[in-house]
């Protein structure tokens, strides 16, 4: 009716349109209640005065339509929701496809840059007169194989970065062979950092770990080499044999003794987990002897004491496994005492203070498990005090925040144990 009225007279005043619309409403509550009200509004239109009727808005019309046609309204809403869902999925798929395309293009550009780098490596090796022909061809073939892999479309950014670093590692081996040890060391340090980032991101590269370890050791980078070896537990035995041979050749080198002790500690922990307690004890005692020898050879370096304290803490685990509480207490006290001496010798180095906090906390947990609650609480208080100092020294270290969470949990366990003991 309203649309016909509008079409019939386009110049119909808006006020008159509103009055007629109200008069024609189906709902009695929305119509004029009396003829007098209708007449008054018509007179107001003629006199150009405000009318009492109000135009029905779009939302109100929609609400009324929904009330009159609930089934049709429900169907319309379902269709609208379906259209939005399909549209949303389409947009998401397009977005994902676009991201994948951009990522693929970036990986391709990265590959092109790395392939060019490999060409430069090959040129460097080809023009070096000091390298024997067979060795030169071996390096070049290894680089070309990686180049060919880089041309594959299925590689991810991590794959590409890994291959690029392998190429640089081949270059390290070449420079080492050509007598440029300093250049080889610098490049090896750089790529080892990249390998560590890849490893932490979950990239598997166990086959390369031991090669990196050996190369670092050959170039005199003991600590870096040990870090590379740690990436692959299955190389511990091989690494032990390798470093043992180096130590036998030069027992006066504190780095060899220290690295040897570190590897034996890792092997000892593996043996404890496998319930090979006797072998673990023998291995850890050997690690302790080597760590003390490294300290004797290099007393000015407080970090040499770390493997001494660590070996004592692991021997405490062995004693606990065997049920020898007296020996376990002795080992824990030795670990804490050694770490405290190390911290004092290092003038309160915050990273060494972390070791002190850890040993105190671990001994506190041990005492709690033995139901020695007063000792457990006292040790935890000491650990908390050391952590306060650590946080003041290095507020950026996440260890302080992590310890606070562990401290709350441990104090709750001690309180629960006290409550249980008192109730019994």
mmCIF file of C-alpha atoms in Angstrom:
data_model
loop_
_atom_site.group_PDB
_atom_site.id
_atom_site.type_symbol
_atom_site.label_atom_id
_atom_site.label_comp_id
_atom_site.label_asym_id
_atom_site.label_seq_id
_atom_site.Cartn_x
_atom_site.Cartn_y
_atom_site.Cartn_z
ATOM 1 C CA UNK A 1 0.000 0.000 0.000
ATOM 2 C CA UNK A 2 2.767 2.410 0.960
ATOM 3 C CA UNK A 3 4.753 1.746 -2.193
ATOM 4 C CA UNK A 4 1.645 2.220 -4.392
ATOM 5 C CA UNK A 5 0.918 5.517 -2.661
ATOM 6 C CA UNK A 6 4.473 6.724 -3.229
ATOM 7 C CA UNK A 7 4.412 5.708 -6.872
ATOM 8 C CA UNK A 8 1.032 7.382 -7.441
ATOM 9 C CA UNK A 9 2.089 10.713 -6.043
ATOM 10 C CA UNK A 10 5.809 11.349 -5.882
ATOM 11 C CA UNK A 11 5.252 14.778 -4.349
ATOM 12 C CA UNK A 12 3.227 13.435 -1.410
ATOM 13 C CA UNK A 13 4.384 15.305 1.722
ATOM 14 C CA UNK A 14 6.419 13.145 4.089
ATOM 15 C CA UNK A 15 4.143 14.065 7.033
ATOM 16 C CA UNK A 16 1.003 12.963 5.127
ATOM 17 C CA UNK A 17 2.789 9.748 4.080
ATOM 18 C CA UNK A 18 3.575 9.002 7.734
ATOM 19 C CA UNK A 19 -0.006 9.699 8.882
ATOM 20 C CA UNK A 20 -1.519 7.438 6.211
ATOM 21 C CA UNK A 21 1.076 4.721 6.936
ATOM 22 C CA UNK A 22 0.098 4.732 10.608
ATOM 23 C CA UNK A 23 -3.607 4.641 9.785
ATOM 24 C CA UNK A 24 -3.100 1.555 7.590
ATOM 25 C CA UNK A 25 -1.066 -0.485 10.099
ATOM 26 C CA UNK A 26 -2.314 -4.076 10.595
ATOM 27 C CA UNK A 27 -1.193 -4.203 14.213
ATOM 28 C CA UNK A 28 -3.909 -2.426 16.311
ATOM 29 C CA UNK A 29 -1.298 -1.207 18.793
ATOM 30 C CA UNK A 30 0.468 0.675 16.006
ATOM 31 C CA UNK A 31 -2.684 2.284 14.456
ATOM 32 C CA UNK A 32 -4.479 5.413 15.616
ATOM 33 C CA UNK A 33 -6.630 4.411 18.577
ATOM 34 C CA UNK A 34 -9.449 6.873 17.690
ATOM 35 C CA UNK A 35 -10.763 8.728 14.662
ATOM 36 C CA UNK A 36 -10.140 12.000 16.531
ATOM 37 C CA UNK A 37 -6.366 11.320 16.706
ATOM 38 C CA UNK A 38 -6.315 10.563 12.985
ATOM 39 C CA UNK A 39 -8.285 13.765 12.210
ATOM 40 C CA UNK A 40 -5.994 15.902 14.394
ATOM 41 C CA UNK A 41 -2.857 14.622 12.616
ATOM 42 C CA UNK A 42 -4.430 15.320 9.205
ATOM 43 C CA UNK A 43 -5.276 18.868 10.337
ATOM 44 C CA UNK A 44 -1.666 19.287 11.575
ATOM 45 C CA UNK A 45 -0.451 18.328 8.099
ATOM 46 C CA UNK A 46 -2.683 20.994 6.518
ATOM 47 C CA UNK A 47 -1.584 23.594 9.083
ATOM 48 C CA UNK A 48 2.130 22.634 8.745
ATOM 49 C CA UNK A 49 2.324 21.732 12.437
ATOM 50 C CA UNK A 50 4.181 18.702 13.968
ATOM 51 C CA UNK A 51 2.279 15.424 13.818
ATOM 52 C CA UNK A 52 2.156 12.750 16.552
ATOM 53 C CA UNK A 53 2.805 9.828 14.165
ATOM 54 C CA UNK A 54 6.384 8.697 13.576
ATOM 55 C CA UNK A 55 7.799 7.112 10.430
ATOM 56 C CA UNK A 56 8.615 3.426 10.782
ATOM 57 C CA UNK A 57 12.418 2.969 10.494
ATOM 58 C CA UNK A 58 14.132 0.242 8.515
ATOM 59 C CA UNK A 59 15.069 -1.755 11.593
ATOM 60 C CA UNK A 60 11.501 -1.549 12.871
ATOM 61 C CA UNK A 61 10.156 -2.682 9.495
ATOM 62 C CA UNK A 62 12.605 -5.578 9.557
ATOM 63 C CA UNK A 63 11.518 -6.551 13.063
ATOM 64 C CA UNK A 64 7.861 -6.491 12.055
ATOM 65 C CA UNK A 65 8.582 -8.543 8.942
ATOM 66 C CA UNK A 66 10.406 -11.163 11.026
ATOM 67 C CA UNK A 67 7.418 -11.400 13.352
ATOM 68 C CA UNK A 68 5.050 -11.855 10.403
ATOM 69 C CA UNK A 69 7.269 -14.298 8.473
ATOM 70 C CA UNK A 70 9.390 -16.248 11.013
ATOM 71 C CA UNK A 71 10.070 -19.240 8.715
ATOM 72 C CA UNK A 72 11.135 -17.066 5.799
ATOM 73 C CA UNK A 73 13.229 -14.906 8.123
ATOM 74 C CA UNK A 74 15.001 -17.975 9.545
ATOM 75 C CA UNK A 75 15.721 -19.291 6.066
ATOM 76 C CA UNK A 76 17.083 -15.899 5.020
ATOM 77 C CA UNK A 77 19.369 -15.766 8.046
ATOM 78 C CA UNK A 78 20.682 -19.279 7.290
ATOM 79 C CA UNK A 79 21.343 -18.336 3.669
ATOM 80 C CA UNK A 80 23.108 -15.149 4.757
ATOM 81 C CA UNK A 81 25.258 -17.067 7.273
ATOM 82 C CA UNK A 82 26.116 -19.643 4.596
ATOM 83 C CA UNK A 83 27.104 -16.923 2.150
ATOM 84 C CA UNK A 84 29.295 -15.241 4.778
ATOM 85 C CA UNK A 85 30.917 -18.565 5.705
ATOM 86 C CA UNK A 86 31.635 -19.446 2.079
ATOM 87 C CA UNK A 87 32.940 -15.952 1.465
ATOM 88 C CA UNK A 88 35.106 -16.092 4.594
ATOM 89 C CA UNK A 89 36.554 -19.468 3.649
ATOM 90 C CA UNK A 90 37.228 -18.209 0.163
ATOM 91 C CA UNK A 91 39.025 -15.142 1.497
ATOM 92 C CA UNK A 92 41.033 -17.288 3.934
ATOM 93 C CA UNK A 93 42.021 -19.731 1.188
ATOM 94 C CA UNK A 94 43.023 -16.842 -1.057
ATOM 95 C CA UNK A 95 45.043 -15.304 1.776
ATOM 96 C CA UNK A 96 46.821 -18.602 2.524
ATOM 97 C CA UNK A 97 47.534 -19.134 -1.161
ATOM 98 C CA UNK A 98 48.875 -15.599 -1.440
ATOM 99 C CA UNK A 99 51.129 -16.075 1.603
ATOM 100 C CA UNK A 100 52.375 -19.392 0.199
ATOM 101 C CA UNK A 101 53.096 -17.744 -3.140
ATOM 102 C CA UNK A 102 54.996 -14.882 -1.505
ATOM 103 C CA UNK A 103 56.935 -17.350 0.680
ATOM 104 C CA UNK A 104 57.791 -19.497 -2.363
ATOM 105 C CA UNK A 105 59.005 -16.416 -4.236
ATOM 106 C CA UNK A 106 61.169 -15.369 -1.275
ATOM 107 C CA UNK A 107 62.624 -18.889 -0.966
ATOM 108 C CA UNK A 108 63.343 -18.872 -4.701
ATOM 109 C CA UNK A 109 65.131 -15.511 -4.437
ATOM 110 C CA UNK A 110 67.050 -16.874 -1.442
ATOM 111 C CA UNK A 111 68.005 -19.967 -3.449
ATOM 112 C CA UNK A 112 69.235 -17.836 -6.361
ATOM 113 C CA UNK A 113 71.415 -15.805 -3.984
ATOM 114 C CA UNK A 114 72.828 -18.940 -2.341
ATOM 115 C CA UNK A 115 73.496 -20.600 -5.715
ATOM 116 C CA UNK A 116 75.494 -17.504 -6.707
ATOM 117 C CA UNK A 117 77.422 -17.752 -3.406
ATOM 118 C CA UNK A 118 78.200 -21.397 -4.182
ATOM 119 C CA UNK A 119 79.521 -20.383 -7.612
ATOM 120 C CA UNK A 120 81.895 -18.003 -5.821
ATOM 121 C CA UNK A 121 82.980 -20.779 -3.417
ATOM 122 C CA UNK A 122 83.667 -23.093 -6.367
ATOM 123 C CA UNK A 123 85.641 -20.366 -8.143
ATOM 124 C CA UNK A 124 87.712 -19.779 -4.984
ATOM 125 C CA UNK A 125 88.541 -23.495 -4.749
ATOM 126 C CA UNK A 126 89.219 -23.922 -8.498
ATOM 127 C CA UNK A 127 91.745 -21.067 -8.537
ATOM 128 C CA UNK A 128 93.665 -22.200 -5.429
ATOM 129 C CA UNK A 129 96.966 -23.790 -6.559
ATOM 130 C CA UNK A 130 97.764 -25.079 -3.044
ATOM 131 C CA UNK A 131 94.951 -27.666 -2.973
ATOM 132 C CA UNK A 132 95.660 -31.105 -4.516
ATOM 133 C CA UNK A 133 93.503 -31.911 -7.534
ATOM 134 C CA UNK A 134 91.665 -34.827 -5.924
ATOM 135 C CA UNK A 135 90.755 -32.811 -2.815
ATOM 136 C CA UNK A 136 89.735 -29.847 -4.995
ATOM 137 C CA UNK A 137 87.407 -32.009 -7.069
ATOM 138 C CA UNK A 138 85.908 -33.505 -3.906
ATOM 139 C CA UNK A 139 85.040 -30.078 -2.467
ATOM 140 C CA UNK A 140 83.595 -28.901 -5.795
ATOM 141 C CA UNK A 141 81.435 -32.016 -6.238
ATOM 142 C CA UNK A 142 80.009 -31.651 -2.718
ATOM 143 C CA UNK A 143 79.149 -28.007 -3.394
ATOM 144 C CA UNK A 144 77.533 -28.807 -6.752
ATOM 145 C CA UNK A 145 75.340 -31.495 -5.154
ATOM 146 C CA UNK A 146 74.005 -28.891 -2.697
ATOM 147 C CA UNK A 147 73.509 -26.440 -5.557
ATOM 148 C CA UNK A 148 71.386 -28.982 -7.417
ATOM 149 C CA UNK A 149 69.245 -29.530 -4.326
ATOM 150 C CA UNK A 150 68.700 -25.786 -4.020
ATOM 151 C CA UNK A 151 67.081 -25.780 -7.453
ATOM 152 C CA UNK A 152 64.260 -28.027 -6.220
ATOM 153 C CA UNK A 153 60.898 -26.286 -5.758
ATOM 154 C CA UNK A 154 59.853 -28.306 -2.694
ATOM 155 C CA UNK A 155 62.427 -26.832 -0.307
ATOM 156 C CA UNK A 156 61.413 -24.659 2.646
ATOM 157 C CA UNK A 157 63.260 -21.631 3.963
ATOM 158 C CA UNK A 158 64.814 -23.809 6.720
ATOM 159 C CA UNK A 159 65.974 -26.357 4.125
ATOM 160 C CA UNK A 160 67.558 -23.582 2.094
ATOM 161 C CA UNK A 161 69.303 -22.054 5.132
ATOM 162 C CA UNK A 162 70.573 -25.476 6.161
ATOM 163 C CA UNK A 163 72.002 -26.194 2.691
ATOM 164 C CA UNK A 164 73.626 -22.759 2.587
ATOM 165 C CA UNK A 165 75.310 -23.401 5.934
ATOM 166 C CA UNK A 166 76.443 -26.866 4.801
ATOM 167 C CA UNK A 167 78.037 -25.154 1.803
ATOM 168 C CA UNK A 168 79.849 -22.763 4.111
ATOM 169 C CA UNK A 169 80.954 -25.698 6.265
ATOM 170 C CA UNK A 170 82.502 -27.298 3.159
ATOM 171 C CA UNK A 171 84.289 -23.975 2.618
ATOM 172 C CA UNK A 172 85.550 -24.147 6.231
ATOM 173 C CA UNK A 173 87.057 -27.578 5.555
ATOM 174 C CA UNK A 174 88.672 -26.278 2.364
ATOM 175 C CA UNK A 175 90.189 -23.234 4.107
ATOM 176 C CA UNK A 176 91.453 -25.418 6.933
ATOM 177 C CA UNK A 177 93.166 -27.702 4.394
ATOM 178 C CA UNK A 178 94.653 -24.720 2.554
ATOM 179 C CA UNK A 179 96.280 -23.472 5.775
ATOM 180 C CA UNK A 180 93.933 -20.520 6.409
ATOM 181 C CA UNK A 181 92.958 -21.618 9.922
ATOM 182 C CA UNK A 182 91.976 -18.142 11.138
ATOM 183 C CA UNK A 183 89.551 -17.627 8.240
ATOM 184 C CA UNK A 184 88.167 -21.119 8.824
ATOM 185 C CA UNK A 185 87.622 -20.408 12.546
ATOM 186 C CA UNK A 186 85.774 -17.149 11.900
ATOM 187 C CA UNK A 187 83.475 -18.719 9.306
ATOM 188 C CA UNK A 188 82.867 -21.791 11.486
ATOM 189 C CA UNK A 189 81.809 -19.637 14.442
ATOM 190 C CA UNK A 190 79.303 -17.807 12.232
ATOM 191 C CA UNK A 191 77.688 -20.910 10.732
ATOM 192 C CA UNK A 192 77.622 -22.738 14.081
ATOM 193 C CA UNK A 193 75.430 -19.973 15.457
ATOM 194 C CA UNK A 194 73.080 -20.430 12.480
ATOM 195 C CA UNK A 195 73.029 -24.197 12.995
ATOM 196 C CA UNK A 196 72.117 -23.694 16.661
ATOM 197 C CA UNK A 197 69.170 -21.481 15.677
ATOM 198 C CA UNK A 198 67.977 -24.121 13.204
ATOM 199 C CA UNK A 199 68.375 -26.851 15.804
ATOM 200 C CA UNK A 200 66.367 -24.921 18.410
ATOM 201 C CA UNK A 201 63.632 -24.433 15.804
ATOM 202 C CA UNK A 202 63.371 -28.224 15.516
ATOM 203 C CA UNK A 203 65.464 -28.816 12.392
ATOM 204 C CA UNK A 204 67.095 -32.274 12.421
ATOM 205 C CA UNK A 205 70.777 -32.410 11.485
ATOM 206 C CA UNK A 206 72.330 -35.201 13.527
ATOM 207 C CA UNK A 207 74.520 -36.376 10.637
ATOM 208 C CA UNK A 208 76.366 -33.063 10.643
ATOM 209 C CA UNK A 209 76.701 -32.654 14.423
ATOM 210 C CA UNK A 210 79.780 -34.811 14.878
ATOM 211 C CA UNK A 211 81.542 -33.314 11.831
ATOM 212 C CA UNK A 212 81.017 -29.868 13.356
ATOM 213 C CA UNK A 213 82.280 -31.137 16.707
ATOM 214 C CA UNK A 214 85.482 -32.528 15.176
ATOM 215 C CA UNK A 215 86.156 -29.411 13.124
ATOM 216 C CA UNK A 216 85.698 -27.107 16.114
ATOM 217 C CA UNK A 217 88.087 -29.244 18.178
ATOM 218 C CA UNK A 218 90.689 -29.309 15.374
ATOM 219 C CA UNK A 219 90.527 -25.524 15.099
ATOM 220 C CA UNK A 220 90.886 -25.087 18.861
ATOM 221 C CA UNK A 221 87.270 -24.076 19.582
ATOM 222 C CA UNK A 222 86.667 -26.569 22.395
ATOM 223 C CA UNK A 223 83.531 -25.023 23.900
ATOM 224 C CA UNK A 224 81.869 -24.535 20.505
ATOM 225 C CA UNK A 225 82.725 -28.104 19.574
ATOM 226 C CA UNK A 226 81.158 -29.465 22.723
ATOM 227 C CA UNK A 227 78.007 -27.466 21.989
ATOM 228 C CA UNK A 228 77.753 -29.015 18.522
ATOM 229 C CA UNK A 229 78.216 -32.516 19.943
ATOM 230 C CA UNK A 230 75.373 -31.921 22.408
ATOM 231 C CA UNK A 231 72.937 -31.723 19.499
ATOM 232 C CA UNK A 232 73.131 -35.468 18.988
ATOM 233 C CA UNK A 233 73.049 -37.855 21.944
ATOM 234 C CA UNK A 234 73.878 -40.811 19.712
ATOM 235 C CA UNK A 235 77.313 -39.275 19.076
ATOM 236 C CA UNK A 236 78.325 -39.202 22.769
ATOM 237 C CA UNK A 237 80.334 -42.447 22.627
ATOM 238 C CA UNK A 238 82.063 -41.440 19.387
ATOM 239 C CA UNK A 239 82.799 -37.990 20.798
ATOM 240 C CA UNK A 240 84.158 -39.561 23.986
ATOM 241 C CA UNK A 241 86.582 -41.730 22.003
ATOM 242 C CA UNK A 242 87.647 -38.751 19.900
ATOM 243 C CA UNK A 243 88.299 -36.388 22.804
ATOM 244 C CA UNK A 244 89.934 -39.198 24.819
ATOM 245 C CA UNK A 245 92.443 -39.647 22.016
ATOM 246 C CA UNK A 246 93.175 -35.912 21.985
ATOM 247 C CA UNK A 247 93.521 -35.871 25.778
ATOM 248 C CA UNK A 248 95.918 -38.838 25.693
ATOM 249 C CA UNK A 249 98.071 -36.946 23.203
ATOM 250 C CA UNK A 250 98.093 -33.732 25.254
ATOM 251 C CA UNK A 251 97.008 -34.288 28.861
ATOM 252 C CA UNK A 252 98.333 -30.847 29.803
ATOM 253 C CA UNK A 253 95.590 -29.088 27.824
ATOM 254 C CA UNK A 254 92.863 -28.027 30.314
ATOM 255 C CA UNK A 255 90.354 -27.587 27.469
ATOM 256 C CA UNK A 256 90.644 -31.260 26.534
ATOM 257 C CA UNK A 257 90.239 -32.342 30.153
ATOM 258 C CA UNK A 258 87.230 -30.051 30.613
ATOM 259 C CA UNK A 259 85.524 -31.201 27.395
ATOM 260 C CA UNK A 260 86.251 -34.850 28.242
ATOM 261 C CA UNK A 261 84.644 -34.373 31.684
ATOM 262 C CA UNK A 262 81.571 -32.737 30.127
ATOM 263 C CA UNK A 263 81.041 -35.638 27.714
ATOM 264 C CA UNK A 264 81.456 -38.217 30.498
ATOM 265 C CA UNK A 265 78.863 -36.364 32.593
ATOM 266 C CA UNK A 266 76.355 -36.617 29.731
ATOM 267 C CA UNK A 267 77.104 -40.318 29.339
ATOM 268 C CA UNK A 268 76.742 -40.800 33.103
ATOM 269 C CA UNK A 269 73.284 -39.210 33.075
ATOM 270 C CA UNK A 270 72.254 -41.481 30.211
ATOM 271 C CA UNK A 271 73.393 -44.496 32.228
ATOM 272 C CA UNK A 272 71.398 -43.363 35.279
ATOM 273 C CA UNK A 273 68.262 -43.106 33.130
ATOM 274 C CA UNK A 274 68.931 -46.616 31.820
ATOM 275 C CA UNK A 275 69.416 -47.970 35.393
ATOM 276 C CA UNK A 276 73.079 -48.790 34.724
ATOM 277 C CA UNK A 277 74.000 -47.409 38.137
ATOM 278 C CA UNK A 278 77.409 -49.059 38.569
ATOM 279 C CA UNK A 279 78.602 -47.899 35.132
ATOM 280 C CA UNK A 280 77.194 -44.426 35.785
ATOM 281 C CA UNK A 281 79.106 -44.143 39.061
ATOM 282 C CA UNK A 282 82.380 -45.211 37.423
ATOM 283 C CA UNK A 283 81.867 -42.790 34.516
ATOM 284 C CA UNK A 284 80.974 -39.861 36.778
ATOM 285 C CA UNK A 285 83.943 -40.497 39.080
ATOM 286 C CA UNK A 286 86.163 -40.374 35.981
ATOM 287 C CA UNK A 287 84.461 -37.104 34.972
ATOM 288 C CA UNK A 288 85.122 -35.698 38.454
ATOM 289 C CA UNK A 289 88.827 -36.604 38.227
ATOM 290 C CA UNK A 290 89.120 -34.949 34.812
ATOM 291 C CA UNK A 291 87.279 -31.813 35.981
ATOM 292 C CA UNK A 292 89.609 -31.497 38.971
ATOM 293 C CA UNK A 293 92.588 -31.968 36.643
ATOM 294 C CA UNK A 294 91.276 -29.171 34.381
ATOM 295 C CA UNK A 295 90.944 -26.926 37.424
ATOM 296 C CA UNK A 296 94.503 -27.777 38.513
ATOM 297 C CA UNK A 297 95.840 -26.970 35.037
ATOM 298 C CA UNK A 298 93.897 -23.706 34.796
ATOM 299 C CA UNK A 299 93.162 -22.453 38.360
ATOM 300 C CA UNK A 300 92.633 -18.870 37.201
ATOM 301 C CA UNK A 301 89.442 -19.855 35.334
ATOM 302 C CA UNK A 302 86.535 -20.310 37.809
ATOM 303 C CA UNK A 303 84.385 -21.958 35.132
ATOM 304 C CA UNK A 304 86.681 -24.992 35.334
ATOM 305 C CA UNK A 305 84.891 -25.776 38.610
ATOM 306 C CA UNK A 306 81.480 -26.171 36.971
ATOM 307 C CA UNK A 307 82.047 -29.780 35.960
ATOM 308 C CA UNK A 308 83.370 -30.569 39.443
ATOM 309 C CA UNK A 309 80.149 -29.319 41.054
ATOM 310 C CA UNK A 310 78.053 -30.924 38.317
ATOM 311 C CA UNK A 311 79.758 -34.300 38.745
ATOM 312 C CA UNK A 312 79.096 -34.209 42.504
ATOM 313 C CA UNK A 313 75.398 -33.472 41.908
ATOM 314 C CA UNK A 314 75.123 -36.398 39.482
ATOM 315 C CA UNK A 315 76.939 -38.705 41.915
ATOM 316 C CA UNK A 316 74.264 -37.658 44.430
ATOM 317 C CA UNK A 317 71.651 -39.003 41.986
ATOM 318 C CA UNK A 318 73.574 -42.291 41.810
ATOM 319 C CA UNK A 319 73.652 -42.542 45.617
ATOM 320 C CA UNK A 320 69.928 -41.751 45.793
ATOM 321 C CA UNK A 321 69.193 -44.486 43.250
ATOM 322 C CA UNK A 322 71.205 -46.934 45.379
ATOM 323 C CA UNK A 323 69.354 -45.821 48.523
ATOM 324 C CA UNK A 324 72.524 -44.510 50.225
ATOM 325 C CA UNK A 325 71.225 -41.314 51.847
ATOM 326 C CA UNK A 326 74.475 -40.626 53.724
ATOM 327 C CA UNK A 327 76.502 -40.652 50.503
ATOM 328 C CA UNK A 328 73.829 -38.604 48.707
ATOM 329 C CA UNK A 329 73.965 -35.907 51.417
ATOM 330 C CA UNK A 330 77.757 -35.827 51.180
ATOM 331 C CA UNK A 331 77.658 -35.430 47.376
ATOM 332 C CA UNK A 332 75.013 -32.677 47.499
ATOM 333 C CA UNK A 333 77.046 -30.710 50.069
ATOM 334 C CA UNK A 334 80.160 -31.084 47.924
ATOM 335 C CA UNK A 335 78.265 -29.793 44.874
ATOM 336 C CA UNK A 336 76.883 -26.782 46.765
ATOM 337 C CA UNK A 337 80.226 -26.019 48.434
ATOM 338 C CA UNK A 338 82.133 -26.200 45.144
ATOM 339 C CA UNK A 339 79.619 -23.991 43.332
ATOM 340 C CA UNK A 340 79.792 -21.431 46.170
ATOM 341 C CA UNK A 341 83.612 -21.351 45.933
ATOM 342 C CA UNK A 342 83.344 -21.015 42.155
ATOM 343 C CA UNK A 343 80.934 -18.084 42.538
ATOM 344 C CA UNK A 344 83.240 -16.323 45.000
ATOM 345 C CA UNK A 345 86.282 -16.840 42.746
ATOM 346 C CA UNK A 346 84.317 -15.391 39.818
ATOM 347 C CA UNK A 347 83.346 -12.268 41.820
ATOM 348 C CA UNK A 348 79.662 -13.181 41.820
ATOM 349 C CA UNK A 349 79.267 -13.871 38.095
ATOM 350 C CA UNK A 350 75.456 -14.044 37.595
ATOM 351 C CA UNK A 351 75.606 -17.007 35.209
ATOM 352 C CA UNK A 352 77.591 -19.028 37.758
ATOM 353 C CA UNK A 353 75.129 -17.936 40.454
ATOM 354 C CA UNK A 354 72.462 -19.814 38.486
ATOM 355 C CA UNK A 355 74.353 -23.045 39.266
ATOM 356 C CA UNK A 356 74.278 -22.268 42.995
ATOM 357 C CA UNK A 357 70.509 -21.669 42.906
ATOM 358 C CA UNK A 358 69.940 -24.913 40.990
ATOM 359 C CA UNK A 359 72.019 -27.066 43.347
ATOM 360 C CA UNK A 360 70.341 -25.588 46.447
ATOM 361 C CA UNK A 361 66.905 -26.158 44.921
ATOM 362 C CA UNK A 362 67.685 -29.737 43.858
ATOM 363 C CA UNK A 363 69.015 -30.570 47.331
ATOM 364 C CA UNK A 364 65.870 -29.003 48.822
ATOM 365 C CA UNK A 365 63.713 -31.305 46.669
ATOM 366 C CA UNK A 366 65.809 -34.277 47.802
ATOM 367 C CA UNK A 367 65.311 -33.348 51.480
ATOM 368 C CA UNK A 368 61.568 -32.942 50.892
ATOM 369 C CA UNK A 369 61.405 -36.434 49.402
ATOM 370 C CA UNK A 370 63.223 -37.702 52.501
ATOM 371 C CA UNK A 371 60.616 -35.885 54.651
ATOM 372 C CA UNK A 372 63.317 -33.625 56.152
ATOM 373 C CA UNK A 373 61.068 -30.608 55.891
ATOM 374 C CA UNK A 374 63.069 -28.129 57.992
ATOM 375 C CA UNK A 375 66.196 -28.756 55.914
ATOM 376 C CA UNK A 376 64.184 -28.508 52.693
ATOM 377 C CA UNK A 377 62.762 -25.127 53.712
ATOM 378 C CA UNK A 378 66.145 -23.817 54.872
ATOM 379 C CA UNK A 379 67.793 -24.779 51.565
ATOM 380 C CA UNK A 380 64.949 -23.211 49.596
ATOM 381 C CA UNK A 381 65.351 -19.979 51.598
ATOM 382 C CA UNK A 382 69.054 -19.903 50.664
ATOM 383 C CA UNK A 383 68.212 -20.511 47.005
ATOM 384 C CA UNK A 384 65.646 -17.695 47.127
ATOM 385 C CA UNK A 385 68.215 -15.302 48.619
ATOM 386 C CA UNK A 386 70.696 -16.134 45.852
ATOM 387 C CA UNK A 387 67.959 -15.641 43.260
ATOM 388 C CA UNK A 388 67.197 -12.171 44.697
ATOM 389 C CA UNK A 389 70.816 -11.209 44.069
ATOM 390 C CA UNK A 390 70.702 -12.752 40.592
ATOM 391 C CA UNK A 391 67.596 -10.756 39.633
ATOM 392 C CA UNK A 392 69.260 -7.531 40.798
ATOM 393 C CA UNK A 393 72.365 -8.383 38.763
ATOM 394 C CA UNK A 394 70.577 -9.548 35.621
ATOM 395 C CA UNK A 395 66.876 -8.624 35.554
ATOM 396 C CA UNK A 396 66.793 -9.667 31.881
ATOM 397 C CA UNK A 397 67.448 -13.349 32.651
ATOM 398 C CA UNK A 398 64.311 -15.485 32.399
ATOM 399 C CA UNK A 399 65.758 -17.916 34.944
ATOM 400 C CA UNK A 400 64.818 -15.632 37.855
ATOM 401 C CA UNK A 401 61.123 -15.589 36.898
ATOM 402 C CA UNK A 402 61.102 -19.326 36.240
ATOM 403 C CA UNK A 403 62.665 -20.020 39.631
ATOM 404 C CA UNK A 404 60.001 -17.956 41.401
ATOM 405 C CA UNK A 405 57.272 -20.159 39.922
ATOM 406 C CA UNK A 406 59.141 -23.309 40.968
ATOM 407 C CA UNK A 407 59.711 -21.842 44.428
ATOM 408 C CA UNK A 408 55.970 -21.297 44.963
ATOM 409 C CA UNK A 409 55.226 -24.885 43.943
ATOM 410 C CA UNK A 410 57.972 -26.261 46.193
ATOM 411 C CA UNK A 411 56.825 -24.212 49.192
ATOM 412 C CA UNK A 412 53.279 -25.498 48.643
ATOM 413 C CA UNK A 413 54.607 -29.065 48.621
ATOM 414 C CA UNK A 414 56.510 -28.455 51.869
ATOM 415 C CA UNK A 415 53.395 -26.931 53.480
ATOM 416 C CA UNK A 416 51.276 -29.892 52.339
ATOM 417 C CA UNK A 417 53.852 -32.327 53.732
ATOM 418 C CA UNK A 418 53.854 -30.484 57.095
ATOM 419 C CA UNK A 419 50.060 -30.620 57.218
ATOM 420 C CA UNK A 420 50.062 -34.327 56.448
ATOM 421 C CA UNK A 421 52.716 -35.008 59.090
ATOM 422 C CA UNK A 422 50.844 -33.044 61.780
ATOM 423 C CA UNK A 423 47.555 -34.827 61.006
ATOM 424 C CA UNK A 424 49.216 -38.203 61.404
#
